[in-house]
XYZ file of C-alpha atoms in Angstrom:
661
model
C -6.194 -4.854 -31.063
C -5.832 -8.556 -31.891
C -8.622 -11.054 -32.258
C -8.300 -12.401 -28.684
C -8.411 -9.075 -27.065
C -11.262 -7.839 -29.322
C -13.344 -10.926 -28.306
C -12.651 -10.248 -24.610
C -13.764 -6.598 -25.072
C -17.065 -7.887 -26.600
C -17.630 -10.231 -23.610
C -16.964 -7.446 -21.168
C -19.329 -5.029 -22.946
C -21.965 -7.755 -23.197
C -21.850 -8.445 -19.475
C -22.818 -4.793 -18.819
C -25.675 -4.573 -21.325
C -29.322 -4.240 -20.362
C -29.783 -8.006 -21.075
C -26.327 -9.112 -20.090
C -25.058 -11.390 -17.351
C -25.216 -8.876 -14.621
C -28.761 -7.731 -15.332
C -29.901 -11.304 -15.646
C -28.418 -12.525 -12.434
C -28.198 -9.612 -9.924
C -31.295 -8.069 -8.538
C -31.862 -4.408 -9.172
C -28.789 -4.074 -11.416
C -28.910 -0.975 -13.612
C -26.716 -0.520 -16.607
C -24.628 2.712 -16.379
C -22.589 4.307 -19.109
C -19.802 5.354 -16.721
C -19.515 1.894 -15.395
C -18.956 0.486 -18.868
C -16.398 3.190 -19.745
C -14.457 2.307 -16.555
C -14.577 -1.418 -17.387
C -13.179 -0.733 -20.833
C -10.339 1.306 -19.286
C -9.638 -1.457 -16.771
C -9.530 -4.051 -19.517
C -7.103 -1.981 -21.633
C -4.775 -1.660 -18.682
C -4.910 -5.506 -18.137
C -4.251 -6.205 -21.730
C -1.324 -3.813 -22.023
C 0.167 -4.437 -18.531
C -0.089 -0.679 -18.013
C -1.308 1.547 -15.169
C -4.734 3.268 -15.095
C -5.811 5.838 -12.512
C -9.595 6.114 -12.514
C -11.745 8.517 -10.531
C -15.320 7.218 -10.473
C -17.927 9.326 -8.691
C -20.248 7.764 -6.104
C -22.837 5.523 -7.803
C -20.706 4.671 -10.802
C -20.533 1.069 -9.685
C -16.740 0.937 -9.793
C -16.541 -2.392 -7.908
C -18.358 -4.332 -10.773
C -16.507 -2.141 -13.301
C -13.167 -3.621 -12.299
C -14.246 -7.095 -11.276
C -15.867 -8.006 -14.573
C -12.756 -7.391 -16.823
C -10.435 -8.743 -14.235
C -12.341 -12.103 -13.924
C -12.961 -12.407 -17.549
C -9.291 -11.643 -18.445
C -8.066 -14.352 -16.108
C -4.752 -14.815 -14.479
C -3.742 -14.035 -10.871
C -5.670 -10.896 -9.580
C -4.852 -9.001 -6.361
C -7.542 -6.540 -5.032
C -6.421 -4.200 -2.378
C -8.748 -1.896 -0.276
C -8.145 0.568 2.504
C -10.825 -0.698 4.886
C -11.756 -4.040 6.330
C -15.442 -3.141 5.682
C -14.897 -2.964 1.920
C -12.552 -5.990 2.013
C -15.319 -8.108 3.739
C -17.991 -6.785 1.351
C -15.889 -7.668 -1.739
C -15.144 -11.155 -0.448
C -18.612 -12.068 0.823
C -20.869 -10.195 -1.552
C -19.490 -8.475 -4.662
C -17.061 -11.125 -5.822
C -19.494 -14.025 -5.361
C -22.244 -11.989 -7.282
C -20.014 -11.276 -10.232
C -18.298 -14.679 -10.265
C -21.675 -16.441 -10.305
C -23.268 -14.028 -12.887
C -20.300 -14.543 -15.277
C -20.020 -18.252 -14.442
C -16.372 -17.693 -13.923
C -14.904 -20.745 -12.117
C -12.190 -18.736 -10.186
C -10.968 -19.444 -6.650
C -11.022 -16.513 -4.266
C -9.317 -15.831 -0.922
C -9.403 -13.209 1.762
C -6.180 -12.178 3.526
C -5.893 -9.694 6.353
C -3.085 -8.583 8.618
C -2.013 -10.996 11.351
C -3.732 -9.080 14.112
C -7.046 -10.203 12.730
C -6.375 -13.938 13.223
C -6.467 -15.858 16.468
C -3.120 -17.259 17.477
C -3.257 -20.682 19.242
C 0.061 -20.149 21.083
C -0.886 -16.852 22.689
C -4.407 -18.067 23.417
C -3.138 -21.062 25.299
C -0.396 -19.054 27.063
C -2.907 -16.532 28.351
C -5.179 -19.344 29.448
C -2.443 -21.103 31.368
C -1.211 -17.784 32.915
C -4.689 -17.123 34.388
C -4.179 -13.453 34.919
C -6.907 -11.475 33.184
C -8.279 -8.062 33.924
C -11.864 -8.944 34.636
C -14.517 -11.695 34.779
C -15.637 -10.427 31.473
C -12.284 -11.235 29.873
C -12.329 -14.638 31.509
C -15.737 -15.306 29.864
C -14.489 -13.906 26.509
C -11.441 -16.129 26.579
C -13.721 -19.163 26.977
C -15.735 -18.049 24.052
C -12.611 -17.476 21.935
C -11.275 -21.032 22.856
C -14.641 -22.458 21.749
C -14.447 -20.450 18.565
C -10.914 -21.745 17.898
C -12.210 -25.304 17.786
C -15.056 -24.467 15.362
C -13.503 -21.901 13.025
C -11.800 -22.751 9.774
C -10.137 -19.299 9.401
C -9.612 -18.002 12.942
C -10.774 -14.502 11.706
C -11.763 -12.577 14.869
C -14.519 -10.773 12.968
C -16.415 -14.089 12.748
C -16.446 -14.597 16.455
C -19.836 -13.154 17.144
C -19.671 -13.571 20.999
C -16.597 -11.239 21.386
C -16.562 -7.750 19.812
C -13.636 -7.031 17.537
C -12.677 -4.060 19.717
C -12.516 -6.053 22.880
C -9.086 -5.703 24.635
C -8.874 -9.524 25.087
C -8.032 -9.853 21.338
C -4.613 -8.167 21.741
C -3.714 -10.979 24.166
C -4.722 -13.889 21.928
C -3.413 -12.524 18.531
C 0.197 -12.248 17.462
C 2.325 -9.339 16.290
C 5.451 -9.384 13.966
C 7.462 -8.982 17.157
C 6.077 -11.886 19.151
C 5.290 -14.473 16.427
C 7.421 -17.558 16.904
C 7.204 -18.483 13.144
C 8.095 -21.992 12.095
C 9.365 -22.739 15.633
C 5.933 -22.317 17.158
C 4.423 -25.622 18.535
C 1.167 -24.712 16.776
C 2.692 -23.781 13.366
C 0.918 -26.482 11.433
C -2.455 -25.181 12.733
C -1.612 -21.419 12.368
C -4.491 -19.524 10.990
C -2.230 -16.773 9.600
C -0.150 -19.335 7.653
C -3.314 -21.113 6.426
C -4.690 -17.764 5.138
C -1.409 -16.930 3.422
C -1.232 -20.302 1.771
C -4.876 -20.067 0.541
C -4.170 -16.550 -0.852
C -1.018 -17.811 -2.651
C -2.951 -20.695 -4.293
C -6.124 -18.617 -5.242
C -6.698 -16.882 -8.490
C -8.234 -13.807 -6.817
C -6.972 -12.546 -3.389
C -8.628 -9.768 -1.523
C -6.162 -7.842 0.739
C -5.743 -4.396 2.145
C -3.295 -1.541 1.504
C -1.558 -1.994 4.882
C -0.789 -5.620 4.033
C 0.344 -4.758 0.412
C 2.793 -2.018 1.583
C 4.002 -4.092 4.659
C 4.987 -6.588 2.031
C 6.457 -3.941 -0.255
C 8.582 -2.635 2.568
C 9.970 -6.161 3.087
C 10.803 -6.545 -0.617
C 12.848 -3.334 -0.422
C 14.911 -4.905 2.242
C 15.510 -8.062 0.209
C 13.103 -10.231 2.196
C 11.063 -12.775 0.461
C 7.605 -11.417 -0.259
C 4.397 -12.665 1.253
C 2.077 -11.773 -1.660
C 2.089 -13.611 -4.950
C 3.125 -12.518 -8.348
C 0.076 -11.241 -10.125
C -1.265 -10.345 -13.601
C -3.460 -7.575 -12.280
C -3.312 -5.444 -9.148
C -6.349 -3.375 -8.322
C -6.250 -0.710 -5.647
C -9.713 0.432 -4.500
C -9.947 3.440 -2.188
C -6.603 4.420 -3.790
C -6.683 7.976 -2.446
C -5.358 6.576 0.834
C -2.263 5.033 -0.842
C 0.155 8.008 -0.216
C -0.508 8.103 3.491
C -0.465 4.375 4.050
C 2.637 3.873 1.969
C 4.373 6.662 3.834
C 3.750 4.895 7.091
C 5.149 1.483 5.841
C 8.227 3.003 4.248
C 8.946 4.751 7.500
C 9.058 3.338 11.080
C 7.261 3.953 14.295
C 8.275 2.721 17.787
C 6.240 3.413 20.900
C 6.562 3.425 24.589
C 3.836 0.865 24.732
C 6.128 -1.621 22.796
C 8.780 -1.163 25.487
C 6.252 -1.604 28.239
C 4.962 -4.802 26.679
C 8.533 -6.061 26.282
C 9.266 -5.316 29.938
C 6.133 -7.199 31.080
C 6.878 -10.095 28.752
C 10.370 -10.427 30.091
C 9.075 -10.536 33.717
C 6.301 -13.084 32.979
C 8.376 -15.367 30.804
C 11.437 -15.369 33.061
C 9.142 -16.279 36.083
C 7.732 -19.184 34.152
C 10.970 -20.417 32.508
C 13.979 -18.947 34.262
C 13.125 -18.166 37.875
C 16.770 -17.678 38.655
C 16.927 -14.613 36.258
C 16.179 -12.047 38.839
C 18.644 -9.571 37.390
C 16.835 -9.546 34.129
C 13.515 -9.000 35.888
C 15.028 -6.103 37.851
C 16.271 -4.535 34.662
C 12.886 -4.990 33.045
C 11.262 -3.203 35.943
C 13.893 -0.422 35.700
C 13.133 -0.208 32.000
C 9.389 0.232 32.617
C 10.063 3.000 35.120
C 12.418 4.724 32.682
C 9.720 4.556 29.932
C 7.130 6.037 32.261
C 9.484 8.803 33.293
C 9.986 9.623 29.540
C 6.233 9.987 29.039
C 5.784 12.234 32.129
C 8.228 14.755 30.695
C 5.804 15.574 27.902
C 2.846 17.593 29.125
C 1.219 18.006 25.647
C -1.827 15.995 24.634
C -2.472 14.730 21.109
C 0.473 16.713 19.808
C 3.205 16.163 17.146
C 6.601 17.515 17.926
C 9.440 17.817 15.459
C 12.554 15.902 16.450
C 14.756 19.062 16.207
C 12.574 20.703 18.778
C 12.784 17.728 21.156
C 16.591 17.523 20.860
C 16.766 21.021 22.403
C 15.179 19.519 25.568
C 18.108 18.161 27.479
C 15.941 16.472 30.061
C 13.981 14.630 27.425
C 16.977 13.514 25.435
C 18.632 12.277 28.679
C 15.487 10.152 29.363
C 15.623 8.660 25.912
C 19.341 7.803 26.415
C 18.346 6.184 29.790
C 15.725 4.031 28.029
C 18.431 3.010 25.541
C 20.890 2.168 28.273
C 18.259 -0.010 30.049
C 17.588 -1.819 26.796
C 21.243 -2.424 26.288
C 21.614 -3.877 29.803
C 18.502 -6.098 29.358
C 19.790 -7.288 25.938
C 23.093 -8.455 27.560
C 21.233 -10.338 30.271
C 18.826 -12.029 27.843
C 21.680 -13.021 25.575
C 22.908 -15.263 28.356
C 19.458 -16.880 28.749
C 18.412 -17.107 25.135
C 19.575 -20.652 24.638
C 17.233 -21.934 27.359
C 13.938 -21.331 25.520
C 12.596 -19.934 22.208
C 10.647 -17.330 24.033
C 13.711 -16.043 25.802
C 15.466 -15.945 22.433
C 12.671 -13.970 20.948
C 12.741 -11.490 23.781
C 16.435 -10.964 23.220
C 15.782 -10.236 19.558
C 12.896 -7.848 20.411
C 15.104 -5.984 22.847
C 17.895 -5.551 20.311
C 15.505 -4.275 17.680
C 13.804 -1.825 19.944
C 17.176 -0.467 21.136
C 18.505 -0.128 17.561
C 15.309 1.606 16.361
C 15.351 4.076 19.139
C 19.101 4.813 18.535
C 18.355 5.260 14.754
C 15.548 7.701 15.486
C 18.102 9.970 17.261
C 20.499 10.002 14.412
C 18.796 12.440 12.006
C 21.984 13.002 10.014
C 22.087 9.424 8.804
C 18.763 9.584 6.924
C 16.605 11.979 4.792
C 13.593 10.771 6.770
C 11.493 13.304 8.776
C 11.311 12.488 12.457
C 8.900 13.509 15.030
C 7.227 12.479 18.323
C 3.462 11.767 18.599
C 2.219 12.530 22.159
C -0.914 10.596 23.065
C -2.619 10.429 26.486
C -0.985 7.213 27.622
C 1.711 6.700 24.934
C 4.573 8.226 22.929
C 5.385 7.345 19.380
C 8.779 7.890 17.951
C 7.971 8.170 14.230
C 9.948 8.634 11.025
C 8.880 8.771 7.498
C 10.322 9.636 3.992
C 9.694 13.130 2.748
C 8.357 11.614 -0.447
C 7.405 8.071 -1.476
C 7.028 8.687 -5.147
C 10.471 7.244 -6.046
C 9.726 4.210 -3.810
C 6.336 3.567 -5.458
C 7.829 4.146 -8.933
C 10.516 1.521 -8.231
C 7.969 -0.801 -6.862
C 5.798 -0.367 -9.975
C 8.824 -1.241 -12.164
C 9.553 -4.488 -10.251
C 5.891 -5.694 -10.667
C 5.096 -5.938 -14.388
C 1.481 -6.397 -13.796
C -1.433 -4.195 -14.700
C -2.067 -1.598 -12.028
C -5.477 -0.107 -11.610
C -5.937 2.691 -9.000
C -9.512 3.788 -8.372
C -11.465 5.965 -5.967
C -14.275 8.530 -5.933
C -11.656 11.195 -4.968
C -8.369 11.276 -6.925
C -8.528 14.589 -8.756
C -9.071 18.284 -8.187
C -11.742 19.251 -10.746
C -10.412 16.555 -13.050
C -6.751 17.465 -12.530
C -4.859 14.368 -11.272
C -1.451 16.185 -10.869
C -1.307 16.057 -7.037
C -2.118 12.374 -6.747
C 0.240 11.434 -9.546
C 3.132 13.470 -8.107
C 2.548 11.812 -4.766
C 2.607 8.336 -6.192
C 5.347 8.823 -8.894
C 2.923 7.721 -11.581
C 3.026 10.812 -13.746
C 3.086 8.923 -17.170
C -0.156 7.222 -16.492
C -3.496 7.069 -18.265
C -6.131 8.971 -16.109
C -9.881 9.121 -16.476
C -12.572 10.934 -14.361
C -16.084 9.677 -14.465
C -18.940 11.810 -12.862
C -21.431 10.389 -10.531
C -24.711 9.431 -12.171
C -26.717 10.915 -9.327
C -28.952 13.978 -9.884
C -27.422 16.111 -7.214
C -29.340 19.172 -8.122
C -32.628 17.301 -7.326
C -31.299 15.251 -4.416
C -29.452 17.713 -2.268
C -28.809 21.259 -1.227
C -25.453 22.839 -0.137
C -25.784 25.591 2.424
C -22.907 27.917 3.445
C -23.975 30.214 6.269
C -23.432 33.943 6.437
C -22.919 35.945 9.586
C -20.602 33.639 11.424
C -17.121 34.763 12.560
C -13.932 33.610 10.803
C -13.061 29.922 11.292
C -10.067 30.888 13.505
C -12.354 32.849 15.940
C -12.332 31.333 19.428
C -16.167 31.004 19.447
C -16.623 29.788 15.824
C -17.362 26.131 16.743
C -19.973 27.033 19.406
C -21.690 29.629 17.207
C -21.842 27.253 14.237
C -23.427 24.616 16.472
C -26.058 27.047 17.623
C -26.625 28.134 14.043
C -27.253 24.540 12.909
C -29.607 23.625 15.793
C -32.824 24.549 14.011
C -31.816 22.361 11.062
C -31.056 19.420 13.411
C -34.451 19.870 15.185
C -36.274 20.119 11.891
C -34.874 16.746 10.711
C -35.075 15.245 14.214
C -31.435 14.285 14.116
C -30.313 12.172 11.154
C -27.098 14.193 11.033
C -23.404 13.652 10.767
C -21.404 16.582 12.299
C -17.814 16.227 10.918
C -15.093 18.206 12.572
C -11.552 19.021 11.471
C -9.986 18.563 14.975
C -10.620 16.535 18.103
C -10.793 19.781 20.105
C -13.623 21.125 17.878
C -15.364 17.717 18.079
C -15.301 17.874 21.933
C -16.778 21.442 21.906
C -19.479 20.488 19.427
C -20.522 17.537 21.567
C -20.718 19.482 24.782
C -22.504 22.434 23.296
C -25.028 20.409 21.293
C -25.965 18.190 24.261
C -26.648 21.442 26.212
C -28.689 23.000 23.428
C -30.797 19.879 22.854
C -31.429 19.588 26.605
C -32.537 23.205 26.709
C -34.857 22.556 23.737
C -36.428 19.608 25.483
C -35.411 17.394 22.591
C -34.823 13.592 22.755
C -32.247 13.612 20.052
C -29.142 11.754 21.221
C -25.550 12.902 20.512
C -23.194 10.081 19.588
C -19.560 11.164 20.146
C -16.506 9.620 18.549
C -14.463 7.876 21.139
C -17.276 6.916 23.394
C -17.791 3.731 21.532
C -16.194 1.886 18.584
C -16.821 3.241 15.215
C -18.855 0.221 14.103
C -20.893 0.347 17.278
C -21.677 4.009 16.698
C -22.808 3.436 13.106
C -24.990 0.563 14.232
C -26.663 2.715 16.811
C -27.059 5.619 14.412
C -28.632 3.363 11.792
C -30.984 1.867 14.282
C -31.909 5.161 15.972
C -32.253 7.874 13.322
C -33.112 10.528 15.960
C -29.327 10.995 16.530
C -26.464 13.294 15.691
C -23.103 11.529 15.222
C -20.189 13.857 15.931
C -16.857 12.688 14.651
C -13.500 13.752 13.263
C -11.126 12.241 10.672
C -12.237 8.538 10.910
C -15.824 9.441 9.949
C -14.851 11.585 6.928
C -14.626 8.542 4.614
C -15.462 4.786 4.450
C -18.759 5.377 6.089
C -21.935 4.360 4.208
C -25.418 5.178 5.590
C -27.980 4.938 2.852
C -31.674 6.063 3.029
C -33.454 8.398 5.398
C -31.276 7.495 8.312
C -28.719 10.201 7.242
C -30.261 13.370 5.849
C -27.760 15.999 6.838
C -23.984 16.328 6.939
C -22.419 19.354 8.707
C -18.724 20.091 8.051
C -17.296 22.691 10.389
C -14.286 24.070 8.429
C -12.316 23.469 5.227
C -10.081 20.532 5.967
C -6.646 22.061 5.592
C -3.951 19.879 7.245
C -2.445 21.492 10.371
C 0.850 23.301 9.503
C 2.389 22.077 12.829
C 2.438 18.496 11.603
C 6.254 17.919 11.225
C 6.013 15.720 8.133
C 3.551 17.939 6.405
C 5.629 21.095 7.368
C 8.747 19.471 5.924
C 6.959 18.715 2.682
C 5.762 22.349 2.430
C 9.303 23.535 3.098
C 10.649 21.271 0.310
C 8.147 22.636 -2.303
C 9.052 26.197 -1.258
C 12.766 25.500 -1.487
C 12.278 24.073 -5.027
C 10.641 27.280 -6.035
C 6.998 26.043 -5.926
C 3.947 27.337 -4.144
C 3.174 25.054 -1.260
C -0.382 26.275 -0.755
C -1.306 25.765 -4.395
C 0.616 22.555 -4.900
C -0.035 20.736 -1.659
C -2.384 22.326 0.788
C -5.207 23.318 -1.549
C -5.414 19.904 -3.467
C -5.290 17.926 -0.219
C -8.129 20.013 1.273
C -10.117 19.687 -2.015
C -9.902 15.909 -1.947
C -10.682 15.671 1.802
C -13.654 17.982 1.421
C -15.059 15.803 -1.360
C -14.664 12.741 0.908
C -16.589 14.422 3.761
C -19.302 15.706 1.407
C -19.472 12.195 -0.115
C -21.105 10.784 3.052
C -24.472 12.497 2.164
C -25.639 10.921 -1.015
C -24.916 7.335 -1.352
C -27.935 6.020 -3.405
C -30.090 7.374 -6.305
C -33.046 7.580 -3.780
C -31.111 9.557 -1.127
C -31.887 13.180 -0.392
C -30.054 15.454 1.964
C -28.676 18.773 3.057
C -24.941 19.586 3.242
C -23.852 22.399 5.532
C -20.295 23.701 5.323
C -19.756 26.250 7.957
C -16.641 27.852 6.561
C -17.477 31.025 4.576
C -14.120 30.905 2.795
C -15.610 28.265 0.544
C -17.789 30.984 -1.009
C -15.919 34.171 -0.353
C -12.197 33.498 -0.966
C -10.730 33.179 -4.491
C -9.212 29.699 -3.604
C -12.589 28.751 -2.177
C -14.013 28.729 -5.698
C -11.727 25.845 -6.646
C -13.004 23.847 -3.603
C -16.624 24.970 -4.412
C -16.511 23.877 -8.034
C -14.863 20.522 -7.059
C -17.936 19.511 -5.018
C -20.911 17.652 -6.605
C -23.321 19.944 -8.431
C -25.731 20.414 -5.621
C -28.239 23.258 -5.617
C -26.675 25.897 -3.351
C -27.738 28.660 -1.029
C -26.387 31.029 1.642
C -29.750 31.722 3.214
C -30.667 29.988 6.410
C -34.447 30.244 5.528
C -33.949 28.254 2.333
C -31.958 25.607 4.152
C -34.745 25.371 6.810
C -37.369 25.052 4.124
C -35.417 22.307 2.484
C -35.004 20.436 5.802
C -38.767 20.743 6.572
C -39.759 19.489 3.091
C -37.116 16.633 3.473
C -38.695 15.665 6.772
C -42.169 15.569 5.178
C -40.734 13.334 2.513
C -39.381 10.956 5.187
C -42.772 10.870 6.967
C -44.904 10.505 3.901
C -42.649 9.640 0.916
C -45.303 8.931 -1.625
C -47.129 12.284 -0.993
C -44.278 14.658 -0.476
C -41.482 14.083 -3.093
C -38.800 16.811 -3.247
């Protein structure tokens, strides 16, 4: 190591010492050995322009561990996260804390996807159109217009008067399809362009994985990239990279896109080209054709492989009918496109949608896996590559920066093989740092006995009944995490009935009945609650303190074998002579289970009970791998011991100084 890098290492180590910059400037900062080890590994990757994959258990303090060496080393730094919550926390709290503590004069920027920024053009267009669904939307539009005059960023999360989940936002933000780009009359005032310009000029930019891989997909097509050239790229919540990258290296088109196109053609032609009745008639015919296509699928929340769909002659005929309508509409818009930029844009959108739908039908032209997602009011024609490891490897080679990938869940008992194979980063330095929490003192893991097998028709209902005494003992304070939407619905209905019969005032919060952020806010403010959720609550959710004292997981989170992409990957492993269960299904379940279990203990002062209803965890040979991969909780299979723990925990909540666990 040369003199300069040795000096930099000393500065990094000093920052984390008991009397260092962090301890002196950040309230309640605690020096942790794992945090220092991670910071040293991050610095080494930065200095050698290499890649480091770092698993850091909850409580390690990984955010500070990568921020300190990144800021002290200097150069352009890109930090990518999976969630907007962490993105906002980094930009508004963690980065300013560390920057000020280190007295590092670096400029920072926050960059989100375009749907997060107000669009002047679409806001004014919807205001002029005057057709909104309700008085509430009229009022919200007024608030948004007021916000547009006051805001410097146009970030919708900062418009306190209108919830981020409000439907009005989809009308006043842009998409890649309907953005007018440099031809927009409001281009000079565009919030998206201002945010991008600021990110390009800043020394540290905080983005998200979706934005990073959307840009990477454009690079692979030879289109100029949005994101800047960097010295260091840090991926936090890196366990989500394989799934997110798969989405962006594939393609999804939906019926909703077609319906929006149809409505935009009708509205725009009425405003600009009233003589274009033929185009409006074709747009209406397209809308009918799209709806007919949806009516042919009676499934709900299902994934159907393309090969299976192509055997349904009625459905394939319906898709071809949609393509024919799009072709006719494209020809009519081509004649009109010179009249106005909006008509020209609609012509381009029509062509792209037609081409994408045609491409989806031609399986022989691509190695991508194709399937149909059936949703209650929509269909999505999806395709994705069987593997993204080669694409990520090629991307890594084109970006000679240091890459740091970190998360609390990247390995299976310290083995990173699954993650490295997925990402094509096999020749990479890896390190696994355990959590500093005293799990044996802070938590108990309970796996019930006497319940039927997880595939039994009444398993979910019987597990809910079994857990009722624990929920009552803790007066709520529970996450009930399910592996499927169907199981979630059954838990919600059964639990509400049981609590009513018991005369309990504990409320049940069900995923889908409100936005995720609203549900978490209610849960935090009303501890006498049980929040029942599926995939979206297994990770990225942080409830500290006594508000969350129990997490119940219904089954081991094995991916459904009927998922076409997943099934194709299993088939490919089998064809290559491998074992799909050992190489794919088991490691994925292990990582997902750690994520769900990780919701329970988020702080050194937290205490809680983890219930996993699936006896395979303790009884099957493969369950031992999952069992040993969980934090080192005390463990029991006796309901009485779990009840005693819950009762003692409730006493601690009521009188913390008198009843420590």
